[in-house]
Amino acid sequence: MDSQRPLLYLTLIFLGFMLWSAWQTDHAPKPVAPNNVSSTTTTTATPNATGEVPNAALNTANNTVANNGQAQVLTVKTDVLELKISTQGGDIIEASLPTYPVSLEKKDQPTRILDLNGRNYVAQSGLLHTVIAGQNTENLAPNHQALYSAPQPSFTLAEGQNELVVPLTWTGANGIQVTKRYVFKRGDFNVQVQHEVQNNTNQLWSGSEYRQLKHGPYTATGSMLTGIQAYVGGAYYYDDKYTKIQFTDMESEPINLTTTGGWVALLEHYFVSAWVPTQTEQTNYYSKGVTQLGNKSYVLGAQGAVKQIAPGAKDTFTSLFYVGPKDQDNLEKLAKGLDLTVDYGIFAFVSKPIFWLMQMIHSVVGNWGWTIIFLTLLIKILFFYPSAASYKSMAKMKAVAPRLKEITERYANDPQAKQKAMMDIYRKEKINPLGGCLPILIQIPVFMGLYWVLVESVELRQAPWMLWYKDLSVMDPYFILPLIMGVSMFVQQKLNPPPTDPMQQKIFQFMPIVFTVLFLFFPAGLVLYWVVNNVLSIAQQWFINTKIIGHA
């Protein structure tokens, strides 16, 4: 038995996982949508696949501002949001985040999330009247293609002002009046959307509210070498289950689900937009693909329960719309399961505790680079004794390496005798040949967990450390840390017993080079963790080799 063979296997598992992560993003099996378990009968029209409006009879206009000469584009500015709202439907056709620049080199250019003219990415909402046989109900409720009016072309949250209201009004031919309001709060990426219906007729008004997100086709990009390819697509929360849905699946495998609570969202790297209905009401979730003027787009939406408004009375539909960073603490407060849009994958059970611990450390040191260093130190302290036992075993293996080599040469043609002689030495010297694997076994899940924390957590986006390390979530611009990591890995190898098998010796000689090349493209924060861990491991192993085993 060769003690180095498990290390080789673990290394291959690690490399295989990185390739699997990249493959999983593009080629993973599609999730099976749950069956429709609607328990109530909705009297409004159900979502269909023929148009954007959840009612084929109402889909008579193309949902682009350019095709409606009367529509205006309103600008809205708060301390954290810059929006453009069209008076056609009151759609949010553009949303930018001034507190999150696109890069450190372009600090004055905010990250744009919603973008009608770029990605055909829009947040839509409207009302649908209950279907009445033999009657055109188009003028009884404004969908997202109706034309609203606004009191002014721009709205700005002034200094000292904590709330900003943007009102839009629509009046039907029969006197139905709807006021659509966007309510913004200072420092908040969450927007309250209201549809207030004033029934000025002598008939009962009956209808529901729908909210949906529309996005054009998306082509995935990323690095196959590192697997860093953030998910871009849809997600919904249904019956306590978080499910991702690719854009193309919204059309090929459309959902049509009814439940209480839940939400729909579109995800991208570090950012998310989401419609959150009232969590106590029953909501129908749907998806579809639409083609207008030859342009393909995909829709993911939620239609609420029916409300009835008596003649002369009024009532209000209320929803929440979020567009901003994947801030786990904030998202968790908005709706159950919304924090799952920070997708740590299969290593979430490791990533979440790591991120919580990093938050605690960061609250003290105030720097994410030093946070990673102290995190590594705490992990080493936590696993000090298991690691020490492993290093002792490896040191003993190094001491008996000449004898193992002699046995290998003596019994080159007799594998059974070779195995028996080696096991005799292990028993006599009280050596566990697998003991040296424990440090790597401990490192791999922690490494993978930290990997996803750095890739997914917006808190570490553009987070500086020191010197030229201005963003720990991207690769080292000068490759200093990967080179140091390669050197530290080489030193570690010299402290470990060499493999007795010549082929394994050659493979292990190249491992520092292979890992150095691989780590060139990893986030600098992740390489920093590995370097610090290697340095601490070298110090611990050197001490054991010289002061404990050597002295003995």
CSV table of N, CA and C in Angstrom, one decimal, residues 77-81 156-164 183-190:
chain,number,residue,atom,x,y,z
A,77,LYS,N,-35.1,58.6,-9.4
A,77,LYS,CA,-33.8,58.5,-8.8
A,77,LYS,C,-34.0,58.5,-7.2
A,78,THR,N,-33.4,57.5,-6.6
A,78,THR,CA,-33.3,57.5,-5.2
A,78,THR,C,-31.8,57.4,-4.9
A,79,ASP,N,-31.5,57.2,-3.6
A,79,ASP,CA,-30.0,57.1,-3.2
A,79,ASP,C,-29.4,55.8,-3.7
A,80,VAL,N,-30.2,54.7,-4.0
A,80,VAL,CA,-29.7,53.4,-4.4
A,80,VAL,C,-30.2,52.9,-5.7
A,81,LEU,N,-31.2,53.6,-6.3
A,81,LEU,CA,-31.8,53.1,-7.5
A,81,LEU,C,-32.0,54.3,-8.5
A,156,THR,N,-37.4,62.5,-8.0
A,156,THR,CA,-36.1,62.4,-7.3
A,156,THR,C,-36.3,62.4,-5.8
A,157,LEU,N,-35.7,61.5,-5.1
A,157,LEU,CA,-35.7,61.4,-3.6
A,157,LEU,C,-34.8,62.5,-3.1
A,158,ALA,N,-35.4,63.5,-2.5
A,158,ALA,CA,-34.6,64.7,-2.1
A,158,ALA,C,-33.9,64.4,-0.7
A,159,GLU,N,-32.9,65.2,-0.5
A,159,GLU,CA,-32.1,65.1,0.8
A,159,GLU,C,-33.1,65.3,2.0
A,160,GLY,N,-33.0,64.4,2.9
A,160,GLY,CA,-33.9,64.5,4.1
A,160,GLY,C,-35.2,63.8,3.9
A,161,GLN,N,-35.5,63.4,2.7
A,161,GLN,CA,-36.8,62.7,2.3
A,161,GLN,C,-36.6,61.2,2.4
A,162,ASN,N,-37.4,60.5,3.1
A,162,ASN,CA,-37.3,59.1,3.3
A,162,ASN,C,-38.2,58.3,2.4
A,163,GLU,N,-39.2,58.9,1.8
A,163,GLU,CA,-40.1,58.2,0.9
A,163,GLU,C,-40.4,58.9,-0.3
A,164,LEU,N,-40.5,58.2,-1.5
A,164,LEU,CA,-40.8,58.8,-2.7
A,164,LEU,C,-41.9,58.0,-3.4
A,183,VAL,N,-43.8,53.0,-4.7
A,183,VAL,CA,-43.4,53.6,-3.4
A,183,VAL,C,-41.9,53.2,-3.1
A,184,PHE,N,-41.0,54.2,-3.0
A,184,PHE,CA,-39.6,53.9,-2.8
A,184,PHE,C,-39.2,54.4,-1.4
A,185,LYS,N,-38.3,53.7,-0.7
A,185,LYS,CA,-37.8,54.1,0.6
A,185,LYS,C,-36.3,54.3,0.5
A,186,ARG,N,-35.8,55.3,1.3
A,186,ARG,CA,-34.4,55.6,1.3
A,186,ARG,C,-33.6,54.4,1.7
A,187,GLY,N,-32.5,54.1,0.9
A,187,GLY,CA,-31.6,53.0,1.2
A,187,GLY,C,-32.2,51.6,1.0
A,188,ASP,N,-33.3,51.6,0.2
A,188,ASP,CA,-34.0,50.3,0.0
A,188,ASP,C,-34.1,49.9,-1.4
A,189,PHE,N,-33.8,48.7,-1.8
A,189,PHE,CA,-33.9,48.2,-3.1
A,189,PHE,C,-35.3,47.6,-3.4
A,190,ASN,N,-36.0,47.5,-2.3
A,190,ASN,CA,-37.4,47.0,-2.4
A,190,ASN,C,-38.4,48.1,-2.7
